[in-house]
Each structure stands twice: as C-alpha cells, then as structure tokens.
PDB file of C-alpha atoms in Angstrom:
ATOM      1  CA  LYS A   1     -18.567  -6.402   3.373  1.00  0.00           C
ATOM      2  CA  ALA A   2     -16.941  -3.638   5.989  1.00  0.00           C
ATOM      3  CA  GLY A   3     -13.953  -2.469   4.310  1.00  0.00           C
ATOM      4  CA  VAL A   4     -10.624  -2.293   7.179  1.00  0.00           C
ATOM      5  CA  THR A   5     -10.866  -0.350  10.144  1.00  0.00           C
ATOM      6  CA  GLN A   6      -8.364   1.040  12.131  1.00  0.00           C
ATOM      7  CA  THR A   7      -8.442   2.549  15.154  1.00  0.00           C
ATOM      8  CA  PRO A   8      -7.703   5.515  16.672  1.00  0.00           C
ATOM      9  CA  ARG A   9      -7.767   7.950  13.903  1.00  0.00           C
ATOM     10  CA  TYR A  10      -5.686  10.231  15.533  1.00  0.00           C
ATOM     11  CA  LEU A  11      -2.801   9.868  17.855  1.00  0.00           C
ATOM     12  CA  ILE A  12      -0.583  12.725  19.427  1.00  0.00           C
ATOM     13  CA  LYS A  13       2.096  11.234  22.136  1.00  0.00           C
ATOM     14  CA  THR A  14       5.270  12.572  22.918  1.00  0.00           C
ATOM     15  CA  ARG A  15       8.959  11.594  23.403  1.00  0.00           C
ATOM     16  CA  GLY A  16       9.565   8.149  25.072  1.00  0.00           C
ATOM     17  CA  GLN A  17       5.896   7.360  25.367  1.00  0.00           C
ATOM     18  CA  GLN A  18       4.647   4.322  24.084  1.00  0.00           C
ATOM     19  CA  VAL A  19       1.252   3.284  21.459  1.00  0.00           C
ATOM     20  CA  THR A  20      -0.413   0.652  20.072  1.00  0.00           C
ATOM     21  CA  LEU A  21      -3.083   0.936  17.130  1.00  0.00           C
ATOM     22  CA  SER A  22      -5.346  -1.422  16.494  1.00  0.00           C
ATOM     23  CA  CYS A  23      -6.919  -2.970  13.519  1.00  0.00           C
ATOM     24  CA  SER A  24      -9.525  -4.905  12.392  1.00  0.00           C
ATOM     25  CA  PRO A  25      -9.867  -7.038   9.631  1.00  0.00           C
ATOM     26  CA  ILE A  26     -12.314  -7.383   6.548  1.00  0.00           C
ATOM     27  CA  SER A  27     -14.566  -9.870   7.615  1.00  0.00           C
ATOM     28  CA  GLY A  28     -12.960 -13.721   7.037  1.00  0.00           C
ATOM     29  CA  HIS A  29      -9.450 -11.726   6.416  1.00  0.00           C
ATOM     30  CA  ARG A  30      -6.752 -13.637   8.223  1.00  0.00           C
ATOM     31  CA  SER A  31      -3.657 -12.228   7.032  1.00  0.00           C
ATOM     32  CA  VAL A  32      -3.343  -8.411   8.607  1.00  0.00           C
ATOM     33  CA  SER A  33      -0.242  -6.459   7.402  1.00  0.00           C
ATOM     34  CA  TRP A  34       1.382  -2.917   8.559  1.00  0.00           C
ATOM     35  CA  TYR A  35       2.653  -0.674   6.260  1.00  0.00           C
ATOM     36  CA  GLN A  36       4.399   3.147   7.990  1.00  0.00           C
ATOM     37  CA  GLN A  37       3.963   5.858   5.928  1.00  0.00           C
ATOM     38  CA  THR A  38       6.613   9.069   6.053  1.00  0.00           C
ATOM     39  CA  PRO A  39       7.126  11.862   3.381  1.00  0.00           C
ATOM     40  CA  GLY A  40       9.932  11.051   3.368  1.00  0.00           C
ATOM     41  CA  GLN A  41      10.343   6.848   3.363  1.00  0.00           C
ATOM     42  CA  GLY A  42       7.291   7.060   1.202  1.00  0.00           C
ATOM     43  CA  LEU A  43       5.526   3.395   2.251  1.00  0.00           C
ATOM     44  CA  GLN A  44       7.371   0.817   4.153  1.00  0.00           C
ATOM     45  CA  PHE A  45       6.109  -2.964   5.051  1.00  0.00           C
ATOM     46  CA  LEU A  46       6.213  -3.721   8.602  1.00  0.00           C
ATOM     47  CA  PHE A  47       5.734  -6.803   9.711  1.00  0.00           C
ATOM     48  CA  GLU A  48       2.566  -9.725   8.267  1.00  0.00           C
ATOM     49  CA  TYR A  49       0.293 -11.858  10.637  1.00  0.00           C
ATOM     50  CA  PHE A  50      -1.645 -14.589   9.285  1.00  0.00           C
ATOM     51  CA  SER A  51      -3.451 -17.032  11.752  1.00  0.00           C
ATOM     52  CA  GLU A  52      -2.197 -15.880  14.975  1.00  0.00           C
ATOM     53  CA  THR A  53       1.875 -16.292  14.023  1.00  0.00           C
ATOM     54  CA  GLN A  54       3.630 -13.129  12.401  1.00  0.00           C
ATOM     55  CA  ARG A  55       5.289 -14.080   8.996  1.00  0.00           C
ATOM     56  CA  ASN A  56       7.146 -11.549   7.647  1.00  0.00           C
ATOM     57  CA  LYS A  57       8.969  -8.078   9.128  1.00  0.00           C
ATOM     58  CA  GLY A  58      10.575  -5.150   7.726  1.00  0.00           C
ATOM     59  CA  ASN A  59      13.279  -3.571   8.597  1.00  0.00           C
ATOM     60  CA  PHE A  60      12.462  -1.572  11.782  1.00  0.00           C
ATOM     61  CA  PRO A  61      13.784  -1.654  14.912  1.00  0.00           C
ATOM     62  CA  GLY A  62      12.329  -3.754  18.091  1.00  0.00           C
ATOM     63  CA  ARG A  63      10.499  -1.462  19.475  1.00  0.00           C
ATOM     64  CA  PHE A  64       7.814  -1.868  16.479  1.00  0.00           C
ATOM     65  CA  SER A  65       5.991  -5.344  17.072  1.00  0.00           C
ATOM     66  CA  GLY A  66       2.723  -6.509  16.648  1.00  0.00           C
ATOM     67  CA  ARG A  67       0.234  -9.289  17.611  1.00  0.00           C
ATOM     68  CA  GLN A  68      -2.993 -10.617  15.949  1.00  0.00           C
ATOM     69  CA  PHE A  69      -5.780 -12.987  17.869  1.00  0.00           C
ATOM     70  CA  SER A  70      -8.185 -15.623  17.636  1.00  0.00           C
ATOM     71  CA  ASN A  71     -10.160 -13.327  15.183  1.00  0.00           C
ATOM     72  CA  SER A  72      -8.099 -12.044  13.429  1.00  0.00           C
ATOM     73  CA  ARG A  73      -7.523  -8.794  14.398  1.00  0.00           C
ATOM     74  CA  SER A  74      -4.417  -7.185  15.669  1.00  0.00           C
ATOM     75  CA  GLU A  75      -2.055  -4.639  17.066  1.00  0.00           C
ATOM     76  CA  MET A  76       0.675  -3.441  16.367  1.00  0.00           C
ATOM     77  CA  ASN A  77       3.340  -1.422  19.447  1.00  0.00           C
ATOM     78  CA  VAL A  78       5.221   0.992  19.272  1.00  0.00           C
ATOM     79  CA  SER A  79       7.590   1.420  22.505  1.00  0.00           C
ATOM     80  CA  THR A  80       9.662   4.290  23.644  1.00  0.00           C
ATOM     81  CA  LEU A  81       8.209   6.995  21.154  1.00  0.00           C
ATOM     82  CA  GLU A  82      11.165   8.900  18.978  1.00  0.00           C
ATOM     83  CA  LEU A  83       9.971  11.563  16.562  1.00  0.00           C
ATOM     84  CA  GLY A  84      10.969   9.965  13.843  1.00  0.00           C
ATOM     85  CA  ASP A  85       7.875   7.801  14.408  1.00  0.00           C
ATOM     86  CA  SER A  86       5.643  10.596  13.457  1.00  0.00           C
ATOM     87  CA  ALA A  87       3.263   8.662  10.221  1.00  0.00           C
ATOM     88  CA  LEU A  88      -0.114   7.749   8.460  1.00  0.00           C
ATOM     89  CA  TYR A  89       0.414   3.936  10.155  1.00  0.00           C
ATOM     90  CA  LEU A  90      -1.930   1.615   7.576  1.00  0.00           C
ATOM     91  CA  CYS A  91      -3.300  -1.901   7.794  1.00  0.00           C
ATOM     92  CA  ALA A  92      -3.992  -4.521   5.752  1.00  0.00           C
ATOM     93  CA  SER A  93      -5.353  -7.602   4.802  1.00  0.00           C
ATOM     94  CA  ARG A  94      -5.689 -10.002   2.887  1.00  0.00           C
ATOM     95  CA  GLY A  95      -7.562 -12.945   1.627  1.00  0.00           C
ATOM     96  CA  LEU A  96      -6.752 -16.348   1.869  1.00  0.00           C
ATOM     97  CA  GLY A  97      -5.905 -18.022  -1.680  1.00  0.00           C
ATOM     98  CA  THR A  98      -5.165 -14.378  -3.004  1.00  0.00           C
ATOM     99  CA  ASP A  99      -2.251 -11.449  -2.658  1.00  0.00           C
ATOM    100  CA  THR A 100      -4.060  -8.746  -2.904  1.00  0.00           C
ATOM    101  CA  GLN A 101      -4.610  -6.229   0.161  1.00  0.00           C
ATOM    102  CA  TYR A 102      -7.223  -4.054   0.942  1.00  0.00           C
ATOM    103  CA  PHE A 103      -5.969  -1.102   3.220  1.00  0.00           C
ATOM    104  CA  GLY A 104      -7.724   0.669   6.254  1.00  0.00           C
ATOM    105  CA  PRO A 105      -7.665   4.408   6.530  1.00  0.00           C
ATOM    106  CA  GLY A 106      -4.748   4.831   9.054  1.00  0.00           C
ATOM    107  CA  THR A 107      -3.639   5.827  12.297  1.00  0.00           C
ATOM    108  CA  ARG A 108      -2.170   9.293  12.464  1.00  0.00           C
ATOM    109  CA  LEU A 109       1.108   9.554  14.972  1.00  0.00           C
ATOM    110  CA  THR A 110       1.972  12.752  15.842  1.00  0.00           C
ATOM    111  CA  VAL A 111       5.212  12.638  18.287  1.00  0.00           C
ATOM    112  CA  LEU A 112       6.261  15.562  20.018  1.00  0.00           C
TER     113      LEU A 112
ATOM    114  CA  ALA B   1      16.499  -6.408  -5.241  1.00  0.00           C
ATOM    115  CA  GLN B   2      12.619  -5.773  -6.137  1.00  0.00           C
ATOM    116  CA  LYS B   3      12.485  -2.004  -6.520  1.00  0.00           C
ATOM    117  CA  VAL B   4       9.673  -0.013  -8.273  1.00  0.00           C
ATOM    118  CA  THR B   5      10.172   2.855 -10.119  1.00  0.00           C
ATOM    119  CA  GLN B   6       7.307   6.419  -9.838  1.00  0.00           C
ATOM    120  CA  ALA B   7       9.511   8.625 -11.615  1.00  0.00           C
ATOM    121  CA  GLN B   8       6.794  11.481 -12.070  1.00  0.00           C
ATOM    122  CA  THR B   9       6.494  12.882  -8.596  1.00  0.00           C
ATOM    123  CA  GLU B  10       4.162  15.408  -9.533  1.00  0.00           C
ATOM    124  CA  ILE B  11       1.949  16.065 -12.839  1.00  0.00           C
ATOM    125  CA  SER B  12      -0.828  18.419 -13.050  1.00  0.00           C
ATOM    126  CA  VAL B  13      -3.215  18.570 -16.310  1.00  0.00           C
ATOM    127  CA  VAL B  14      -6.416  20.220 -17.055  1.00  0.00           C
ATOM    128  CA  GLU B  15      -9.417  18.554 -16.677  1.00  0.00           C
ATOM    129  CA  LYS B  16     -10.400  16.119 -19.288  1.00  0.00           C
ATOM    130  CA  GLU B  17      -6.899  15.671 -20.487  1.00  0.00           C
ATOM    131  CA  ASP B  18      -5.555  12.190 -20.892  1.00  0.00           C
ATOM    132  CA  VAL B  19      -3.033  11.805 -18.692  1.00  0.00           C
ATOM    133  CA  THR B  20      -0.103   8.142 -18.382  1.00  0.00           C
ATOM    134  CA  LEU B  21       1.023   7.691 -14.632  1.00  0.00           C
ATOM    135  CA  ASP B  22       4.818   5.580 -15.243  1.00  0.00           C
ATOM    136  CA  CYS B  23       5.943   2.650 -13.238  1.00  0.00           C
ATOM    137  CA  VAL B  24       9.224   0.685 -13.673  1.00  0.00           C
ATOM    138  CA  TYR B  25       9.458  -2.830 -11.784  1.00  0.00           C
ATOM    139  CA  GLU B  26      12.682  -4.095 -11.157  1.00  0.00           C
ATOM    140  CA  THR B  27      11.980  -8.183  -9.782  1.00  0.00           C
ATOM    141  CA  ARG B  28      14.020 -11.531 -10.249  1.00  0.00           C
ATOM    142  CA  ASP B  29      10.693 -12.970  -9.381  1.00  0.00           C
ATOM    143  CA  THR B  30       9.531 -15.263 -12.745  1.00  0.00           C
ATOM    144  CA  THR B  31       5.894 -15.543 -10.910  1.00  0.00           C
ATOM    145  CA  TYR B  32       4.941 -11.666  -9.031  1.00  0.00           C
ATOM    146  CA  TYR B  33       2.266  -9.107  -9.072  1.00  0.00           C
ATOM    147  CA  LEU B  34       1.835  -6.001  -9.860  1.00  0.00           C
ATOM    148  CA  PHE B  35      -0.342  -3.235  -8.267  1.00  0.00           C
ATOM    149  CA  TRP B  36      -1.715  -0.211  -8.381  1.00  0.00           C
ATOM    150  CA  TYR B  37      -3.292   2.175  -5.631  1.00  0.00           C
ATOM    151  CA  LYS B  38      -4.592   5.675  -4.883  1.00  0.00           C
ATOM    152  CA  GLN B  39      -4.683   8.144  -2.431  1.00  0.00           C
ATOM    153  CA  PRO B  40      -6.691  10.473  -1.722  1.00  0.00           C
ATOM    154  CA  PRO B  41      -6.679  13.272   0.779  1.00  0.00           C
ATOM    155  CA  SER B  42      -8.598  11.127   3.355  1.00  0.00           C
ATOM    156  CA  GLY B  43      -5.427   8.764   3.177  1.00  0.00           C
ATOM    157  CA  GLU B  44      -7.024   5.377   2.549  1.00  0.00           C
ATOM    158  CA  LEU B  45      -5.045   3.316   0.117  1.00  0.00           C
ATOM    159  CA  VAL B  46      -8.083   2.331  -2.349  1.00  0.00           C
ATOM    160  CA  PHE B  47      -7.220  -0.821  -4.593  1.00  0.00           C
ATOM    161  CA  LEU B  48      -7.404  -0.367  -8.486  1.00  0.00           C
ATOM    162  CA  ILE B  49      -6.178  -3.049 -10.229  1.00  0.00           C
ATOM    163  CA  ARG B  50      -3.401  -6.513  -9.433  1.00  0.00           C
ATOM    164  CA  ARG B  51      -2.298  -8.015 -12.387  1.00  0.00           C
ATOM    165  CA  ASN B  52       0.142 -11.650 -12.892  1.00  0.00           C
ATOM    166  CA  SER B  53       3.401 -11.652 -14.084  1.00  0.00           C
ATOM    167  CA  PHE B  54       1.955 -13.888 -16.756  1.00  0.00           C
ATOM    168  CA  ASP B  55      -1.273 -11.836 -17.800  1.00  0.00           C
ATOM    169  CA  GLU B  56       0.103  -9.313 -20.778  1.00  0.00           C
ATOM    170  CA  GLN B  57      -3.219  -8.592 -21.341  1.00  0.00           C
ATOM    171  CA  ASN B  58      -4.189  -4.669 -20.911  1.00  0.00           C
ATOM    172  CA  GLU B  59      -6.900  -3.658 -19.503  1.00  0.00           C
ATOM    173  CA  ILE B  60      -9.692  -0.711 -19.754  1.00  0.00           C
ATOM    174  CA  SER B  61     -11.723  -0.200 -16.706  1.00  0.00           C
ATOM    175  CA  GLY B  62     -14.128   2.275 -17.558  1.00  0.00           C
ATOM    176  CA  ARG B  63     -11.551   5.629 -17.721  1.00  0.00           C
ATOM    177  CA  TYR B  64      -9.045   3.802 -16.382  1.00  0.00           C
ATOM    178  CA  SER B  65      -6.714   1.608 -18.722  1.00  0.00           C
ATOM    179  CA  TRP B  66      -3.670  -0.059 -17.946  1.00  0.00           C
ATOM    180  CA  ASN B  67      -0.178  -1.017 -20.029  1.00  0.00           C
ATOM    181  CA  PHE B  68       1.961  -4.313 -18.789  1.00  0.00           C
ATOM    182  CA  GLN B  69       4.762  -5.117 -20.752  1.00  0.00           C
ATOM    183  CA  LYS B  70       7.551  -7.286 -19.017  1.00  0.00           C
ATOM    184  CA  SER B  71       9.867  -6.249 -22.151  1.00  0.00           C
ATOM    185  CA  THR B  72      10.319  -3.021 -20.527  1.00  0.00           C
ATOM    186  CA  SER B  73       9.147  -4.244 -16.508  1.00  0.00           C
ATOM    187  CA  SER B  74       7.328  -1.319 -17.020  1.00  0.00           C
ATOM    188  CA  PHE B  75       3.188  -1.355 -15.649  1.00  0.00           C
ATOM    189  CA  ASN B  76       1.834   1.636 -16.294  1.00  0.00           C
ATOM    190  CA  PHE B  77      -1.652   3.294 -15.989  1.00  0.00           C
ATOM    191  CA  THR B  78      -3.763   6.147 -18.645  1.00  0.00           C
ATOM    192  CA  ILE B  79      -6.522   8.157 -16.849  1.00  0.00           C
ATOM    193  CA  THR B  80      -9.089   9.044 -20.070  1.00  0.00           C
ATOM    194  CA  ALA B  81     -10.823  12.285 -19.933  1.00  0.00           C
ATOM    195  CA  SER B  82      -9.196  12.781 -16.697  1.00  0.00           C
ATOM    196  CA  GLN B  83     -11.859  14.507 -13.497  1.00  0.00           C
ATOM    197  CA  VAL B  84     -11.565  16.742 -10.837  1.00  0.00           C
ATOM    198  CA  VAL B  85     -12.226  13.546  -8.804  1.00  0.00           C
ATOM    199  CA  ASP B  86      -8.720  12.186  -9.634  1.00  0.00           C
ATOM    200  CA  SER B  87      -6.583  13.441  -7.914  1.00  0.00           C
ATOM    201  CA  ALA B  88      -5.128  12.129  -5.252  1.00  0.00           C
ATOM    202  CA  VAL B  89      -1.503   9.756  -5.192  1.00  0.00           C
ATOM    203  CA  TYR B  90      -1.078   7.192  -7.143  1.00  0.00           C
ATOM    204  CA  PHE B  91       1.183   4.139  -6.083  1.00  0.00           C
ATOM    205  CA  CYS B  92       2.374   1.493  -8.124  1.00  0.00           C
ATOM    206  CA  ALA B  93       3.417  -1.330  -5.978  1.00  0.00           C
ATOM    207  CA  LEU B  94       4.844  -5.124  -6.485  1.00  0.00           C
ATOM    208  CA  SER B  95       3.876  -7.868  -4.347  1.00  0.00           C
ATOM    209  CA  GLU B  96       7.056 -10.625  -2.902  1.00  0.00           C
ATOM    210  CA  LYS B  97       6.136 -13.752  -1.985  1.00  0.00           C
ATOM    211  CA  GLY B  98       7.471 -15.395   0.443  1.00  0.00           C
ATOM    212  CA  ASP B  99       7.150 -17.808   2.873  1.00  0.00           C
ATOM    213  CA  SER B 100       3.760 -18.113   2.178  1.00  0.00           C
ATOM    214  CA  SER B 101       3.647 -13.666   2.920  1.00  0.00           C
ATOM    215  CA  TYR B 102       3.142 -11.067   0.419  1.00  0.00           C
ATOM    216  CA  LYS B 103       4.837  -7.899   0.902  1.00  0.00           C
ATOM    217  CA  LEU B 104       4.232  -5.327  -1.241  1.00  0.00           C
ATOM    218  CA  ILE B 105       6.793  -3.050  -2.206  1.00  0.00           C
ATOM    219  CA  PHE B 106       5.124   0.872  -3.489  1.00  0.00           C
ATOM    220  CA  GLY B 107       7.118   3.449  -5.953  1.00  0.00           C
ATOM    221  CA  SER B 108       6.856   6.593  -4.255  1.00  0.00           C
ATOM    222  CA  GLY B 109       4.185   7.835  -5.750  1.00  0.00           C
ATOM    223  CA  THR B 110       2.873  10.107  -8.524  1.00  0.00           C
ATOM    224  CA  ARG B 111       0.927  13.231  -7.419  1.00  0.00           C
ATOM    225  CA  LEU B 112      -1.805  14.218  -9.904  1.00  0.00           C
ATOM    226  CA  LEU B 113      -3.424  17.274  -9.533  1.00  0.00           C
ATOM    227  CA  VAL B 114      -6.389  17.886 -12.131  1.00  0.00           C
ATOM    228  CA  ARG B 115      -7.579  21.457 -12.821  1.00  0.00           C
ATOM    229  CA  PRO B 116     -11.256  22.353 -13.391  1.00  0.00           C
TER     230      PRO B 116
END
C-alpha cells in the first residue's frame, strides 16, 4: 500500500501571500489530520477531517483552514502568511476503527 | 491537562551501546493510547509502536523494547546495541480522543546521535 503523500515538499512564500498544501491519505483511510512542527513550539495539532467534515481543531488562528474531498484527499490553506508560519507541515491518515496515525513526508514552508 | 514530557533533549552514544529514551505523560482519561515515532532527517514521522492504557505488558521488537508503567505514568523506549541508523529524533505521543476525533499530543522529542 502506498503511504501518505504530500505536495509540494518545499515551498517558499512571502509575507501576506496565501498557500495551499495537499495531502493524499493511505488508500482506504478516511481520516486526515494536520500538524505543524516548528523548533520553538514542537509538533502541534492543527485539525482533523473525517468524511469531509472537520472533527477537531487545534488552537490556531482562523488564517489556518482546511477541507477534505470525497476521495479523502485533504488540503490546508494558510492565508495572509506571517514569518512565524514557517514550519514543517505534516499530514497523517488514520484507518477506521484504529487510532494509529501514519504520517507523510511533510511540506516545508518558508515565509520570507 | 494532557501532557507528554521528554526530559532528555539530546543523547549521544557510541555504536553498540544500549540507550533508553524516557517519556512521562499526564492524562485524566482512563482509556488512552501512547505512541513512539521516529523522525529521521528526511522529516517524515515513522510509527514505531502503539500501546493502550489497559495493556502494561512490555514489548520487544528486535533491538527495540518498550516499558509501560501506569504507576509512574511512564512509557520508556530502549534501543539495544544501537546503530548509526538509529540516529534520529524520537517522539513520544499521547492520543486524546474526543467526540470521535483523535488528536496526538507530542512530547518535545529526544535527539539521539549514535556515533560510529
């Protein structure tokens, strides 16, 4: 089975721009979660989607949003980028009836 | 509040040494799950093990072993006969389940350097 894939792997943006990251879960997995990893704050939960519905959201401003499509693929969007949004964004998928999350390679976002 | 503490920021060992990574957690839940993930330089978090709160049996997988003790709220990870390929950042995590969603709460990670 193919693992979780994320595109793009690297991204450079400037302050004020917006960005969209994409995540394709493991085949058959319907839950997708997003995490932000920074040197200062570590790994923090952003949100979880299941069957196109947001199930849970972390403590992030409204500039961070996401969605999930009927094929379980998910996107997250960050609007009005700030320097502090520079991070590794990790996506994870989870199968039904299990709580183990499998992670993708991440998208490294740099905001200049 | 749910919390995971990995007090060891960095550990450096020489190849073939045994090394133990500590993890202490806090939770009010009676049912919870604990995880260990490995993050090599490539960045991807690699799942190593999951343990539920009702199963305190220790587990061994090759050179890896895990010691779960509810009495001390600890879930420690030991690598026996370490190898250079074990060099990575290791994260302990606690799964918080609420309203059918699952959220991982991570510790700050322990960077392991295995020197040849």
